[in-house]
Tab-separated table of C-alpha atoms and ligand atoms in Angstrom:
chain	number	residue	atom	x	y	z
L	271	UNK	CA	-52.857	-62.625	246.616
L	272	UNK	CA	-51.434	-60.195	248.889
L	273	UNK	CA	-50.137	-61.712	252.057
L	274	UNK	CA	-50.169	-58.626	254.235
L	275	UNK	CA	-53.939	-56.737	254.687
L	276	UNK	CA	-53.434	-53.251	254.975
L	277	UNK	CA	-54.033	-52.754	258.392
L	278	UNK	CA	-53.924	-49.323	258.508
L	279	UNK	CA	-57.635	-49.629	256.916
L	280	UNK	CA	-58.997	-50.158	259.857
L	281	UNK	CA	-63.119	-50.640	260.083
L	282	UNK	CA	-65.456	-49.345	257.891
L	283	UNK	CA	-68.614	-47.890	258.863
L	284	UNK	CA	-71.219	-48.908	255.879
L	285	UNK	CA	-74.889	-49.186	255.768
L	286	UNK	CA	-76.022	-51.940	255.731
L	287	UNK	CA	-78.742	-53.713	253.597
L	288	UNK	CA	-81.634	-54.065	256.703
L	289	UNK	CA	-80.776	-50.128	257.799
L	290	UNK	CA	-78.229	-50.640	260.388
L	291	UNK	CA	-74.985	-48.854	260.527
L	292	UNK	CA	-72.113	-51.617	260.684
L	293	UNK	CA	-68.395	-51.988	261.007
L	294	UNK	CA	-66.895	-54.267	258.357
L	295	UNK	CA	-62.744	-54.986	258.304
L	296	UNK	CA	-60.907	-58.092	257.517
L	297	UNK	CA	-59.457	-58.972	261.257
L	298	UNK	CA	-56.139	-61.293	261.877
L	299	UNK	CA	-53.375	-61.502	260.371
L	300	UNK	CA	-53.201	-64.425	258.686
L	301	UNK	CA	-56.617	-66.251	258.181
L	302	UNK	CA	-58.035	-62.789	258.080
L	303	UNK	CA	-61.870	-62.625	258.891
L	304	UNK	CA	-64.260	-60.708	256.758
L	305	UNK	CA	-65.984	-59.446	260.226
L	306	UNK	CA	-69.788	-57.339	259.720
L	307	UNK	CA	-70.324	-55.910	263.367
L	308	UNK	CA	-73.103	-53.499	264.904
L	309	UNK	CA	-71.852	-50.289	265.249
L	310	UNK	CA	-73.204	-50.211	268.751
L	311	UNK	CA	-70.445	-49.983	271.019
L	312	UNK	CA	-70.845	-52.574	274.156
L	313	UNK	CA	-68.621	-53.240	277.071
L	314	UNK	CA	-66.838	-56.602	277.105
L	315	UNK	CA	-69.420	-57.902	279.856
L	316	UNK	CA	-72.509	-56.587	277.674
L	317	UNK	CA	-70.856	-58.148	274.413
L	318	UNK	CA	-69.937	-61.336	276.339
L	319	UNK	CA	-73.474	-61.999	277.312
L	320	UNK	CA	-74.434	-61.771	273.124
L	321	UNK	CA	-71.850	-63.959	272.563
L	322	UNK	CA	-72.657	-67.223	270.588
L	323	UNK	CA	-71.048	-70.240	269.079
L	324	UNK	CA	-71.056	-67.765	265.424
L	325	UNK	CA	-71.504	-64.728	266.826
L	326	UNK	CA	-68.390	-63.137	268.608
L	327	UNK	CA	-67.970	-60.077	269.773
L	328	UNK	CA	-64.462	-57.786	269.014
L	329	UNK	CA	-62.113	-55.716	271.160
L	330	UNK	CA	-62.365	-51.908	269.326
L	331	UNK	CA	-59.531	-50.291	269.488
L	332	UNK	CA	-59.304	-46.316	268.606
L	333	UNK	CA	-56.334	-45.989	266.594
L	334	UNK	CA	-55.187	-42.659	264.767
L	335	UNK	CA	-56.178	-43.927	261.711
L	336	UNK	CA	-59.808	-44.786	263.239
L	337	UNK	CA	-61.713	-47.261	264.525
L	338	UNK	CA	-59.487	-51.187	264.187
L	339	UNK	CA	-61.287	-54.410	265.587
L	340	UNK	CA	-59.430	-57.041	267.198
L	341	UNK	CA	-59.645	-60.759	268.193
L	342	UNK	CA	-61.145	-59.851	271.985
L	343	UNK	CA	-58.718	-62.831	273.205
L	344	UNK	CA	-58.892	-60.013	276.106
L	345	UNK	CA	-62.034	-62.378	277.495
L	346	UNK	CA	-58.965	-64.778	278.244
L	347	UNK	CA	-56.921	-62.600	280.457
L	348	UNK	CA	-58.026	-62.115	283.833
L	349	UNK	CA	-58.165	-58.366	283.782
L	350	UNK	CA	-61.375	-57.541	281.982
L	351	UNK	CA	-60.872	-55.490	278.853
L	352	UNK	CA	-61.512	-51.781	279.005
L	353	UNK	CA	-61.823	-50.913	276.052
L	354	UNK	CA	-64.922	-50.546	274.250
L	355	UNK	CA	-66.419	-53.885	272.257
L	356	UNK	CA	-68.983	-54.944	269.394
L	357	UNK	CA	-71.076	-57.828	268.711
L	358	UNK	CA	-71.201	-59.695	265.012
L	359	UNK	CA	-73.948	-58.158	263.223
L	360	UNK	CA	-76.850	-60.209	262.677
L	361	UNK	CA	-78.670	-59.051	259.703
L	362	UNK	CA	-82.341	-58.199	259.988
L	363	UNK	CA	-82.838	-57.911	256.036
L	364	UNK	CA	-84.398	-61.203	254.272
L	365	UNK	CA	-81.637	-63.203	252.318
L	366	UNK	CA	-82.326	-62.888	248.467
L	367	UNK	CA	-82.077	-65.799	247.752
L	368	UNK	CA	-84.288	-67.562	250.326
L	369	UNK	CA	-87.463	-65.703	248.586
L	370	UNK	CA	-90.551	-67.970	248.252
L	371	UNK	CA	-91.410	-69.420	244.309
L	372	UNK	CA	-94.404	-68.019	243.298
L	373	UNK	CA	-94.774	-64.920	245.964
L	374	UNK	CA	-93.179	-62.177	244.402
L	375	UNK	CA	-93.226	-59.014	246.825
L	376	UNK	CA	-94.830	-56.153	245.462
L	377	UNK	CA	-92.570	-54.125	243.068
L	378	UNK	CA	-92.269	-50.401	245.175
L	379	UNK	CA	-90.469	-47.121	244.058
L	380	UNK	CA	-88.286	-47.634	247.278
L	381	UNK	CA	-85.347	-49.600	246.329
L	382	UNK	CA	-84.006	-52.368	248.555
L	383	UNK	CA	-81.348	-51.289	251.225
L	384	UNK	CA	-83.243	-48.026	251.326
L	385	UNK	CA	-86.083	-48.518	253.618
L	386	UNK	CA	-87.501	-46.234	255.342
L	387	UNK	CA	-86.055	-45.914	259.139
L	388	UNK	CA	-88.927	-46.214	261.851
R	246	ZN	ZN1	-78.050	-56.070	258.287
C-alpha cells in the first residue's frame, strides 16, 4: 500500500448518486478518512450546529492546487475558525441493497444517479 496519500489531490467535486454535488478526499495522514461532504460551504458555527456523533463537519482550506479538507480540530482552539467549513454528506438516494423482496420499482429510461433535478 502506499503510505503517503497524495495530498496534493485535494477534494473532488463528484456527483453524487441522489443529485447532490459533493466533495470526496481521503483526509489525515495516517488513518486517512474516505470523507463524502456537501459541497455547501458553511461557517464553523453553521457546520457545528449539524454536527453529530457520525456526521462531522471539515475545515476547507483553499489551496493552489484547489479545494483540501481538514480535521476542523479548529472547534478546539478558542479562536473560532475563519475559514470556510462543510458538513458530511448524508445521502438522500435509497441504498441498493436495502430494496424490498418482491417490489421491484418500475424499470424507467432514466438511469439511476441521473434523476431529474427539481
Ligand atoms: Zn447523496
Amino acid at each position: 500500500m502506499n503510505r503517503r496519500p497524495s495530498s496534493s489531490g485535494g477534494a473532488r467535486r463528484v456527483r453524487c448518486r441522489c443529485g447532490r454535488t459533493v466533495l470526496r478526499q481521503l483526509v489525515g495522514n495516517r488513518a486517512a478518512l474516505d470523507v463524502t461532504a456537501d459541497a455547501d460551504q458553511l461557517t464553523p458555527a453553521e457546520a457545528a450546529a449539524l454536527r453529530e456523533p457520525n456526521r462531522l463537519d471539515w475545515c476547507l482550506r483553499t489551496t493552489k492546487a484547489g479545494l483540501d479538507l481538514r480535521w476542523a480540530d479548529c472547534h478546539r482552539r478558542e479562536a473560532e475558525c475563519t475559514r470556510p467549513h462543510v458538513i458530511d454528506h448524508q445521502c438522500t438516494a435509497p441504498p441498493a441493497a436495502a430494496m424490498p423482496q418482491g417490489r421491484r420499482p418500475r424499470t424507467t429510461s432514466v438511469p439511476e444517479g441521473q434523476l431529474t433535478l427539481g
